[in-house]
């Protein structure tokens, strides 16, 4: 209840006038302003939800209750619904309580930032600078290819990546650890906001830990499919033959869990802002996928809902890390199949001005 009271200042008063936050709801504001207010409020709500889930994980409190008793997601959905129908809901904006937004929200690991106070940044305050003011800038160049060679290499890389597919059926055949180290090194070459490199790649090869990962994921995914995702979402996945049973989590020789670091820690315990941490980590994830495929391996970009806090606890990751992706990595099984899907043609994805 206290968490809900914390949200009260963000809402307008019942008479449609000025709310306790001092926002005049009758005042004409740009749509971008309403969207910003909505997004910040929902980030706050998501963070409160994550804190509740983490508390349950630490105390062994069950996610699944007896019939008639709301689980943690229902609680979160209740206040998310309140927010999404409030007076500052921008016309044409995406309802973060919808299945589309739920997929993004949970993939972000229900929050995107660390503690609630991390949302509020004093822009006049400067902690230790990331780099010295006199940081050296060194010459950089690359061999310039002829137009013909550039076309050839770009076409070859496209043809290689066009064979990439999301695979759910894995062989248990071993993959050298050095290969995994190399693909993670490659992912670490990704650009990031202010070169903060806000990512952690947790690599799991221990069978017992993989089994525990599978148990956590399957327990939550069953609830997701039966209660949380909604009929449309489940129907859209039906032809892909997905389910809450995730055998690949124990069959694949390696799991790579990609965490975004929502903030950094200075040696004295102070927090350092990580700019664009989600975008930066997502870019690293894309490079990781390319490196895995280039190494002759397959993977699946998994974003299991509601599993982040428990997996973070299992892997002893700090509170500033939020799960973004879970990737099984290995060889496809001899019986592996993939849906017969086609990719959009170039004219549908590229605009030339």
mmCIF file of C-alpha atoms in Angstrom:
data_model
loop_
_atom_site.group_PDB
_atom_site.id
_atom_site.type_symbol
_atom_site.label_atom_id
_atom_site.label_comp_id
_atom_site.label_asym_id
_atom_site.label_seq_id
_atom_site.Cartn_x
_atom_site.Cartn_y
_atom_site.Cartn_z
ATOM 1 C CA UNK A 1 0.000 0.000 0.000
ATOM 2 C CA UNK A 2 2.839 2.376 0.788
ATOM 3 C CA UNK A 3 4.141 1.811 -2.742
ATOM 4 C CA UNK A 4 0.803 2.877 -4.180
ATOM 5 C CA UNK A 5 0.738 5.972 -1.991
ATOM 6 C CA UNK A 6 4.116 6.941 -3.386
ATOM 7 C CA UNK A 7 2.504 7.119 -6.810
ATOM 8 C CA UNK A 8 -0.341 9.401 -5.683
ATOM 9 C CA UNK A 9 1.473 12.702 -6.357
ATOM 10 C CA UNK A 10 1.823 11.736 -9.990
ATOM 11 C CA UNK A 11 -1.910 11.607 -10.623
ATOM 12 C CA UNK A 12 -4.312 14.454 -11.180
ATOM 13 C CA UNK A 13 -7.026 15.169 -8.658
ATOM 14 C CA UNK A 14 -10.437 13.609 -9.088
ATOM 15 C CA UNK A 15 -12.039 16.908 -10.145
ATOM 16 C CA UNK A 16 -9.704 17.194 -13.130
ATOM 17 C CA UNK A 17 -7.910 20.200 -11.711
ATOM 18 C CA UNK A 18 -4.404 20.496 -10.379
ATOM 19 C CA UNK A 19 -3.093 17.264 -8.896
ATOM 20 C CA UNK A 20 -0.939 17.028 -5.817
ATOM 21 C CA UNK A 21 2.122 17.016 -8.065
ATOM 22 C CA UNK A 22 1.196 20.530 -9.146
ATOM 23 C CA UNK A 23 0.370 19.542 -12.727
ATOM 24 C CA UNK A 24 -2.588 21.399 -14.212
ATOM 25 C CA UNK A 25 -4.268 18.718 -16.296
ATOM 26 C CA UNK A 26 -6.295 21.358 -18.155
ATOM 27 C CA UNK A 27 -3.159 23.145 -19.282
ATOM 28 C CA UNK A 28 -2.303 22.481 -22.896
ATOM 29 C CA UNK A 29 1.002 20.672 -23.103
ATOM 30 C CA UNK A 30 2.812 19.148 -26.033
ATOM 31 C CA UNK A 31 2.105 15.479 -26.605
ATOM 32 C CA UNK A 32 5.799 14.783 -26.046
ATOM 33 C CA UNK A 33 5.451 16.245 -22.540
ATOM 34 C CA UNK A 34 2.541 13.967 -21.697
ATOM 35 C CA UNK A 35 4.453 11.000 -23.052
ATOM 36 C CA UNK A 36 7.467 11.899 -20.937
ATOM 37 C CA UNK A 37 5.325 12.168 -17.794
ATOM 38 C CA UNK A 38 3.678 8.849 -18.557
ATOM 39 C CA UNK A 39 6.949 7.060 -19.298
ATOM 40 C CA UNK A 40 8.640 8.327 -16.137
ATOM 41 C CA UNK A 41 5.650 7.334 -14.018
ATOM 42 C CA UNK A 42 5.477 3.869 -15.513
ATOM 43 C CA UNK A 43 9.206 3.345 -15.062
ATOM 44 C CA UNK A 44 8.652 4.170 -11.391
ATOM 45 C CA UNK A 45 5.769 1.692 -11.200
ATOM 46 C CA UNK A 46 7.819 -0.997 -12.921
ATOM 47 C CA UNK A 47 10.645 -0.473 -10.455
ATOM 48 C CA UNK A 48 8.305 -0.834 -7.481
ATOM 49 C CA UNK A 49 7.028 -4.045 -8.985
ATOM 50 C CA UNK A 50 10.552 -5.416 -9.370
ATOM 51 C CA UNK A 51 11.376 -4.590 -5.766
ATOM 52 C CA UNK A 52 8.302 -6.533 -4.646
ATOM 53 C CA UNK A 53 9.333 -9.556 -6.716
ATOM 54 C CA UNK A 54 12.898 -9.422 -5.426
ATOM 55 C CA UNK A 55 11.642 -9.328 -1.852
ATOM 56 C CA UNK A 56 9.558 -12.417 -2.562
ATOM 57 C CA UNK A 57 12.535 -14.226 -4.078
ATOM 58 C CA UNK A 58 14.766 -13.466 -1.102
ATOM 59 C CA UNK A 59 12.132 -14.509 1.423
ATOM 60 C CA UNK A 60 10.983 -17.608 -0.416
ATOM 61 C CA UNK A 61 7.511 -16.138 -0.867
ATOM 62 C CA UNK A 62 5.666 -18.072 -3.618
ATOM 63 C CA UNK A 63 4.850 -16.366 -6.862
ATOM 64 C CA UNK A 64 1.913 -18.706 -7.396
ATOM 65 C CA UNK A 65 -0.828 -18.336 -4.796
ATOM 66 C CA UNK A 66 -3.928 -20.316 -3.958
ATOM 67 C CA UNK A 67 -6.938 -19.725 -6.226
ATOM 68 C CA UNK A 68 -8.518 -16.357 -5.599
ATOM 69 C CA UNK A 69 -5.358 -14.757 -4.249
ATOM 70 C CA UNK A 70 -3.562 -12.336 -6.545
ATOM 71 C CA UNK A 71 0.037 -13.057 -7.430
ATOM 72 C CA UNK A 72 2.686 -10.361 -7.755
ATOM 73 C CA UNK A 73 1.954 -9.774 -11.414
ATOM 74 C CA UNK A 74 -1.741 -9.192 -10.771
ATOM 75 C CA UNK A 75 -0.788 -6.579 -8.183
ATOM 76 C CA UNK A 76 1.482 -4.843 -10.638
ATOM 77 C CA UNK A 77 -1.131 -5.064 -13.351
ATOM 78 C CA UNK A 78 -3.664 -3.388 -11.081
ATOM 79 C CA UNK A 79 -1.625 -0.252 -10.613
ATOM 80 C CA UNK A 80 -0.353 -0.316 -14.187
ATOM 81 C CA UNK A 81 -3.961 -0.301 -15.385
ATOM 82 C CA UNK A 82 -4.706 2.633 -13.107
ATOM 83 C CA UNK A 83 -1.796 4.547 -14.552
ATOM 84 C CA UNK A 84 -2.552 3.735 -18.173
ATOM 85 C CA UNK A 85 -6.121 5.053 -17.868
ATOM 86 C CA UNK A 86 -5.226 8.184 -15.929
ATOM 87 C CA UNK A 87 -5.701 11.700 -17.261
ATOM 88 C CA UNK A 88 -2.164 12.046 -18.589
ATOM 89 C CA UNK A 89 -2.457 9.072 -20.959
ATOM 90 C CA UNK A 90 -1.300 10.611 -24.237
ATOM 91 C CA UNK A 91 -3.570 10.015 -27.192
ATOM 92 C CA UNK A 92 -2.026 7.512 -29.559
ATOM 93 C CA UNK A 93 0.612 6.387 -27.079
ATOM 94 C CA UNK A 94 1.343 2.730 -26.365
ATOM 95 C CA UNK A 95 -0.354 1.286 -23.289
ATOM 96 C CA UNK A 96 2.414 -0.275 -21.239
ATOM 97 C CA UNK A 97 -0.155 -2.577 -19.692
ATOM 98 C CA UNK A 98 -0.763 -4.213 -23.075
ATOM 99 C CA UNK A 99 0.877 -7.499 -24.136
ATOM 100 C CA UNK A 100 3.170 -5.573 -26.496
ATOM 101 C CA UNK A 101 4.399 -3.391 -23.665
ATOM 102 C CA UNK A 102 4.525 -6.311 -21.223
ATOM 103 C CA UNK A 103 6.956 -8.098 -23.506
ATOM 104 C CA UNK A 104 9.203 -5.046 -23.565
ATOM 105 C CA UNK A 105 8.770 -4.316 -19.878
ATOM 106 C CA UNK A 106 9.656 -7.801 -18.754
ATOM 107 C CA UNK A 107 12.497 -8.075 -21.190
ATOM 108 C CA UNK A 108 13.814 -4.896 -19.603
ATOM 109 C CA UNK A 109 13.503 -6.818 -16.344
ATOM 110 C CA UNK A 110 10.714 -4.712 -14.984
ATOM 111 C CA UNK A 111 12.320 -1.390 -14.485
ATOM 112 C CA UNK A 112 15.389 -0.500 -16.470
ATOM 113 C CA UNK A 113 16.996 1.333 -13.595
ATOM 114 C CA UNK A 114 18.371 0.393 -10.225
ATOM 115 C CA UNK A 115 16.737 1.870 -7.144
ATOM 116 C CA UNK A 116 13.880 4.324 -7.492
ATOM 117 C CA UNK A 117 16.090 7.214 -6.480
ATOM 118 C CA UNK A 118 18.329 6.468 -9.472
ATOM 119 C CA UNK A 119 15.583 7.893 -11.679
ATOM 120 C CA UNK A 120 16.199 11.361 -10.232
ATOM 121 C CA UNK A 121 19.493 12.799 -11.381
ATOM 122 C CA UNK A 122 20.918 16.108 -10.219
ATOM 123 C CA UNK A 123 22.264 17.418 -13.518
ATOM 124 C CA UNK A 124 24.257 20.136 -11.776
ATOM 125 C CA UNK A 125 26.264 17.569 -9.841
ATOM 126 C CA UNK A 126 29.457 16.089 -11.305
ATOM 127 C CA UNK A 127 31.073 12.973 -9.872
ATOM 128 C CA UNK A 128 34.553 11.886 -10.857
ATOM 129 C CA UNK A 129 34.801 12.280 -14.652
ATOM 130 C CA UNK A 130 34.909 9.117 -16.701
ATOM 131 C CA UNK A 131 38.042 10.261 -18.503
ATOM 132 C CA UNK A 132 40.727 12.879 -17.896
ATOM 133 C CA UNK A 133 40.208 16.154 -19.725
ATOM 134 C CA UNK A 134 43.497 15.627 -21.541
ATOM 135 C CA UNK A 135 42.589 12.145 -22.794
ATOM 136 C CA UNK A 136 44.749 11.333 -25.803
ATOM 137 C CA UNK A 137 43.086 10.987 -29.190
ATOM 138 C CA UNK A 138 45.063 8.719 -31.491
ATOM 139 C CA UNK A 139 45.059 8.347 -35.280
ATOM 140 C CA UNK A 140 42.665 5.796 -36.731
ATOM 141 C CA UNK A 141 42.356 4.334 -40.187
ATOM 142 C CA UNK A 142 41.213 1.192 -41.963
ATOM 143 C CA UNK A 143 42.368 -0.255 -45.258
ATOM 144 C CA UNK A 144 40.070 1.145 -47.922
ATOM 145 C CA UNK A 145 38.585 -1.583 -50.099
ATOM 146 C CA UNK A 146 37.824 -1.140 -53.742
ATOM 147 C CA UNK A 147 34.110 -0.772 -54.528
ATOM 148 C CA UNK A 148 34.136 -4.276 -56.014
ATOM 149 C CA UNK A 149 35.768 -5.833 -52.941
ATOM 150 C CA UNK A 150 33.454 -3.948 -50.600
ATOM 151 C CA UNK A 151 30.399 -5.160 -52.498
ATOM 152 C CA UNK A 152 31.750 -8.718 -52.480
ATOM 153 C CA UNK A 153 32.479 -8.777 -48.743
ATOM 154 C CA UNK A 154 29.185 -7.130 -47.781
ATOM 155 C CA UNK A 155 27.274 -9.647 -49.911
ATOM 156 C CA UNK A 156 29.159 -12.581 -48.415
ATOM 157 C CA UNK A 157 28.440 -11.397 -44.890
ATOM 158 C CA UNK A 158 24.766 -10.908 -45.712
ATOM 159 C CA UNK A 159 24.557 -14.408 -47.181
ATOM 160 C CA UNK A 160 26.174 -15.822 -44.045
ATOM 161 C CA UNK A 161 23.813 -13.975 -41.709
ATOM 162 C CA UNK A 162 20.790 -14.842 -43.842
ATOM 163 C CA UNK A 163 21.310 -18.463 -42.771
ATOM 164 C CA UNK A 164 20.913 -17.471 -39.117
ATOM 165 C CA UNK A 165 17.771 -18.851 -37.465
ATOM 166 C CA UNK A 166 16.395 -19.016 -33.950
ATOM 167 C CA UNK A 167 16.823 -22.652 -32.907
ATOM 168 C CA UNK A 168 15.056 -24.431 -30.050
ATOM 169 C CA UNK A 169 16.471 -27.913 -30.530
ATOM 170 C CA UNK A 170 20.067 -28.339 -29.409
ATOM 171 C CA UNK A 171 22.690 -31.051 -29.449
ATOM 172 C CA UNK A 172 24.470 -31.801 -26.191
ATOM 173 C CA UNK A 173 27.784 -31.947 -28.076
ATOM 174 C CA UNK A 174 30.392 -29.841 -26.279
ATOM 175 C CA UNK A 175 31.582 -26.458 -27.512
ATOM 176 C CA UNK A 176 35.079 -25.329 -26.478
ATOM 177 C CA UNK A 177 35.025 -22.653 -23.809
ATOM 178 C CA UNK A 178 37.484 -20.642 -25.889
ATOM 179 C CA UNK A 179 34.824 -20.232 -28.582
ATOM 180 C CA UNK A 180 32.418 -18.794 -26.014
ATOM 181 C CA UNK A 181 35.117 -16.478 -24.710
ATOM 182 C CA UNK A 182 35.804 -15.248 -28.238
ATOM 183 C CA UNK A 183 32.158 -14.508 -29.055
ATOM 184 C CA UNK A 184 31.761 -12.636 -25.763
ATOM 185 C CA UNK A 185 34.949 -10.684 -26.479
ATOM 186 C CA UNK A 186 33.437 -9.768 -29.825
ATOM 187 C CA UNK A 187 30.211 -8.599 -28.177
ATOM 188 C CA UNK A 188 32.350 -6.446 -25.906
ATOM 189 C CA UNK A 189 33.559 -4.452 -28.928
ATOM 190 C CA UNK A 190 30.105 -2.904 -29.222
ATOM 191 C CA UNK A 191 29.715 0.877 -28.892
ATOM 192 C CA UNK A 192 28.135 2.232 -25.715
ATOM 193 C CA UNK A 193 26.973 5.540 -24.278
ATOM 194 C CA UNK A 194 30.060 7.493 -23.148
ATOM 195 C CA UNK A 195 32.021 4.237 -23.404
ATOM 196 C CA UNK A 196 30.499 2.993 -20.144
ATOM 197 C CA UNK A 197 30.232 -0.578 -21.525
ATOM 198 C CA UNK A 198 27.184 -1.290 -19.333
ATOM 199 C CA UNK A 199 26.943 -5.044 -19.835
ATOM 200 C CA UNK A 200 27.730 -8.315 -18.134
ATOM 201 C CA UNK A 201 27.672 -11.677 -19.908
ATOM 202 C CA UNK A 202 27.028 -14.431 -17.361
ATOM 203 C CA UNK A 203 28.132 -17.716 -18.947
ATOM 204 C CA UNK A 204 26.701 -20.923 -17.496
ATOM 205 C CA UNK A 205 28.141 -24.352 -18.308
ATOM 206 C CA UNK A 206 27.589 -26.163 -15.004
ATOM 207 C CA UNK A 207 24.773 -28.745 -15.452
ATOM 208 C CA UNK A 208 23.337 -28.152 -11.983
ATOM 209 C CA UNK A 209 23.137 -24.401 -12.492
ATOM 210 C CA UNK A 210 21.580 -24.890 -15.933
ATOM 211 C CA UNK A 211 18.977 -27.151 -14.333
ATOM 212 C CA UNK A 212 18.140 -24.488 -11.773
ATOM 213 C CA UNK A 213 17.899 -21.856 -14.526
ATOM 214 C CA UNK A 214 15.454 -24.104 -16.363
ATOM 215 C CA UNK A 215 13.345 -24.635 -13.242
ATOM 216 C CA UNK A 216 13.096 -20.901 -12.610
ATOM 217 C CA UNK A 217 12.222 -20.126 -16.221
ATOM 218 C CA UNK A 218 9.700 -22.930 -16.691
ATOM 219 C CA UNK A 219 7.900 -22.120 -13.445
ATOM 220 C CA UNK A 220 7.361 -18.525 -14.504
ATOM 221 C CA UNK A 221 6.770 -19.259 -18.187
ATOM 222 C CA UNK A 222 3.890 -21.603 -17.365
ATOM 223 C CA UNK A 223 2.221 -18.755 -15.485
ATOM 224 C CA UNK A 224 3.044 -16.409 -18.364
ATOM 225 C CA UNK A 225 1.375 -18.632 -20.947
ATOM 226 C CA UNK A 226 -1.656 -19.417 -18.790
ATOM 227 C CA UNK A 227 -2.297 -16.064 -17.131
ATOM 228 C CA UNK A 228 -0.125 -13.133 -18.087
ATOM 229 C CA UNK A 229 0.424 -13.032 -21.810
ATOM 230 C CA UNK A 230 -3.137 -12.840 -23.066
ATOM 231 C CA UNK A 231 -4.914 -14.818 -25.776
ATOM 232 C CA UNK A 232 -3.575 -12.798 -28.716
ATOM 233 C CA UNK A 233 0.045 -13.188 -27.697
ATOM 234 C CA UNK A 234 -0.327 -16.925 -27.083
ATOM 235 C CA UNK A 235 -2.124 -17.327 -30.414
ATOM 236 C CA UNK A 236 0.613 -15.439 -32.271
ATOM 237 C CA UNK A 237 3.196 -17.869 -30.870
ATOM 238 C CA UNK A 238 1.177 -21.017 -31.557
ATOM 239 C CA UNK A 239 2.453 -21.593 -35.104
ATOM 240 C CA UNK A 240 6.030 -21.213 -33.854
ATOM 241 C CA UNK A 241 5.414 -24.178 -31.503
ATOM 242 C CA UNK A 242 6.762 -22.466 -28.443
ATOM 243 C CA UNK A 243 5.714 -23.397 -24.919
ATOM 244 C CA UNK A 244 6.796 -23.000 -21.317
ATOM 245 C CA UNK A 245 8.849 -26.214 -21.558
ATOM 246 C CA UNK A 246 12.450 -25.177 -22.252
ATOM 247 C CA UNK A 247 14.487 -28.341 -22.776
ATOM 248 C CA UNK A 248 17.208 -26.389 -24.541
ATOM 249 C CA UNK A 249 18.166 -24.722 -21.262
ATOM 250 C CA UNK A 250 19.637 -27.997 -20.020
ATOM 251 C CA UNK A 251 20.575 -29.561 -23.373
ATOM 252 C CA UNK A 252 22.634 -26.719 -24.846
ATOM 253 C CA UNK A 253 26.237 -26.876 -23.600
ATOM 254 C CA UNK A 254 26.287 -23.169 -22.723
ATOM 255 C CA UNK A 255 23.889 -20.464 -21.604
ATOM 256 C CA UNK A 256 24.770 -16.794 -21.931
ATOM 257 C CA UNK A 257 22.680 -14.439 -19.820
ATOM 258 C CA UNK A 258 23.083 -10.833 -20.933
ATOM 259 C CA UNK A 259 22.628 -8.285 -18.150
ATOM 260 C CA UNK A 260 22.476 -4.525 -18.592
ATOM 261 C CA UNK A 261 24.153 -2.496 -15.861
ATOM 262 C CA UNK A 262 21.685 0.273 -15.099
ATOM 263 C CA UNK A 263 24.367 2.242 -13.259
ATOM 264 C CA UNK A 264 28.026 1.817 -12.363
ATOM 265 C CA UNK A 265 29.738 1.831 -8.987
ATOM 266 C CA UNK A 266 32.685 4.023 -8.056
ATOM 267 C CA UNK A 267 35.356 2.653 -5.687
ATOM 268 C CA UNK A 268 33.872 4.676 -2.815
ATOM 269 C CA UNK A 269 30.414 3.182 -3.344
ATOM 270 C CA UNK A 270 28.865 6.113 -5.190
ATOM 271 C CA UNK A 271 26.775 5.414 -8.263
ATOM 272 C CA UNK A 272 27.806 6.479 -11.744
ATOM 273 C CA UNK A 273 25.258 7.086 -14.452
ATOM 274 C CA UNK A 274 25.259 4.655 -17.370
ATOM 275 C CA UNK A 275 23.898 6.483 -20.385
ATOM 276 C CA UNK A 276 21.669 4.547 -22.792
ATOM 277 C CA UNK A 277 22.402 1.330 -20.928
ATOM 278 C CA UNK A 278 19.586 -0.629 -22.552
ATOM 279 C CA UNK A 279 20.331 0.477 -26.106
ATOM 280 C CA UNK A 280 24.049 -0.110 -25.560
ATOM 281 C CA UNK A 281 23.510 -3.627 -24.214
ATOM 282 C CA UNK A 282 21.037 -4.439 -26.981
ATOM 283 C CA UNK A 283 23.656 -3.426 -29.556
ATOM 284 C CA UNK A 284 26.152 -5.736 -27.848
ATOM 285 C CA UNK A 285 23.538 -8.487 -27.976
ATOM 286 C CA UNK A 286 23.212 -8.075 -31.735
ATOM 287 C CA UNK A 287 26.963 -8.330 -32.211
ATOM 288 C CA UNK A 288 26.948 -11.395 -29.942
ATOM 289 C CA UNK A 289 24.358 -13.075 -32.176
ATOM 290 C CA UNK A 290 26.497 -12.388 -35.240
ATOM 291 C CA UNK A 291 29.616 -13.743 -33.533
ATOM 292 C CA UNK A 292 27.806 -16.912 -32.441
ATOM 293 C CA UNK A 293 26.565 -17.527 -35.970
ATOM 294 C CA UNK A 294 29.965 -16.773 -37.468
ATOM 295 C CA UNK A 295 31.447 -19.456 -35.177
ATOM 296 C CA UNK A 296 29.137 -22.089 -36.671
ATOM 297 C CA UNK A 297 26.844 -22.220 -33.643
ATOM 298 C CA UNK A 298 23.157 -21.517 -33.111
ATOM 299 C CA UNK A 299 21.202 -19.719 -30.427
ATOM 300 C CA UNK A 300 17.798 -18.397 -29.469
ATOM 301 C CA UNK A 301 17.052 -14.909 -28.152
ATOM 302 C CA UNK A 302 14.990 -15.719 -25.089
ATOM 303 C CA UNK A 303 13.411 -13.024 -22.910
ATOM 304 C CA UNK A 304 11.599 -14.969 -20.151
ATOM 305 C CA UNK A 305 9.099 -12.806 -18.292
ATOM 306 C CA UNK A 306 9.355 -12.338 -14.528
ATOM 307 C CA UNK A 307 12.531 -14.418 -14.191
ATOM 308 C CA UNK A 308 15.145 -11.693 -13.885
ATOM 309 C CA UNK A 309 15.276 -11.221 -10.103
ATOM 310 C CA UNK A 310 15.461 -14.960 -9.393
ATOM 311 C CA UNK A 311 18.123 -15.543 -12.048
ATOM 312 C CA UNK A 312 20.118 -12.577 -10.827
ATOM 313 C CA UNK A 313 20.030 -14.008 -7.293
ATOM 314 C CA UNK A 314 21.008 -17.467 -8.556
ATOM 315 C CA UNK A 315 24.018 -16.075 -10.403
ATOM 316 C CA UNK A 316 25.029 -13.686 -7.597
ATOM 317 C CA UNK A 317 24.725 -10.613 -9.767
ATOM 318 C CA UNK A 318 24.486 -7.166 -8.100
ATOM 319 C CA UNK A 319 21.290 -5.079 -7.920
ATOM 320 C CA UNK A 320 22.367 -2.721 -10.714
ATOM 321 C CA UNK A 321 22.243 -5.554 -13.260
ATOM 322 C CA UNK A 322 18.954 -6.369 -14.983
ATOM 323 C CA UNK A 323 18.453 -9.372 -17.262
ATOM 324 C CA UNK A 324 18.001 -8.438 -20.914
ATOM 325 C CA UNK A 325 18.528 -11.701 -22.827
ATOM 326 C CA UNK A 326 19.004 -15.401 -22.129
ATOM 327 C CA UNK A 327 20.728 -17.287 -24.955
ATOM 328 C CA UNK A 328 21.332 -21.033 -25.170
ATOM 329 C CA UNK A 329 24.397 -21.637 -27.343
ATOM 330 C CA UNK A 330 25.546 -24.789 -29.106
ATOM 331 C CA UNK A 331 24.986 -26.934 -32.188
ATOM 332 C CA UNK A 332 21.539 -27.770 -33.569
ATOM 333 C CA UNK A 333 20.328 -31.303 -32.901
ATOM 334 C CA UNK A 334 20.120 -33.731 -35.812
ATOM 335 C CA UNK A 335 16.318 -33.471 -35.673
ATOM 336 C CA UNK A 336 16.185 -29.678 -35.358
ATOM 337 C CA UNK A 337 13.498 -27.838 -37.298
ATOM 338 C CA UNK A 338 12.651 -24.153 -37.670
ATOM 339 C CA UNK A 339 9.449 -22.454 -38.860
ATOM 340 C CA UNK A 340 9.301 -21.876 -42.612
ATOM 341 C CA UNK A 341 9.396 -18.098 -42.388
ATOM 342 C CA UNK A 342 10.545 -15.519 -44.907
ATOM 343 C CA UNK A 343 12.249 -12.223 -44.140
ATOM 344 C CA UNK A 344 10.986 -8.886 -45.373
ATOM 345 C CA UNK A 345 12.506 -7.813 -48.702
ATOM 346 C CA UNK A 346 14.860 -4.852 -48.817
ATOM 347 C CA UNK A 347 12.207 -2.502 -50.182
ATOM 348 C CA UNK A 348 10.119 -3.095 -47.052
ATOM 349 C CA UNK A 349 12.880 -2.286 -44.563
ATOM 350 C CA UNK A 350 14.986 0.420 -46.236
ATOM 351 C CA UNK A 351 14.089 3.953 -47.238
ATOM 352 C CA UNK A 352 16.534 5.967 -49.335
ATOM 353 C CA UNK A 353 16.191 9.752 -49.270
#
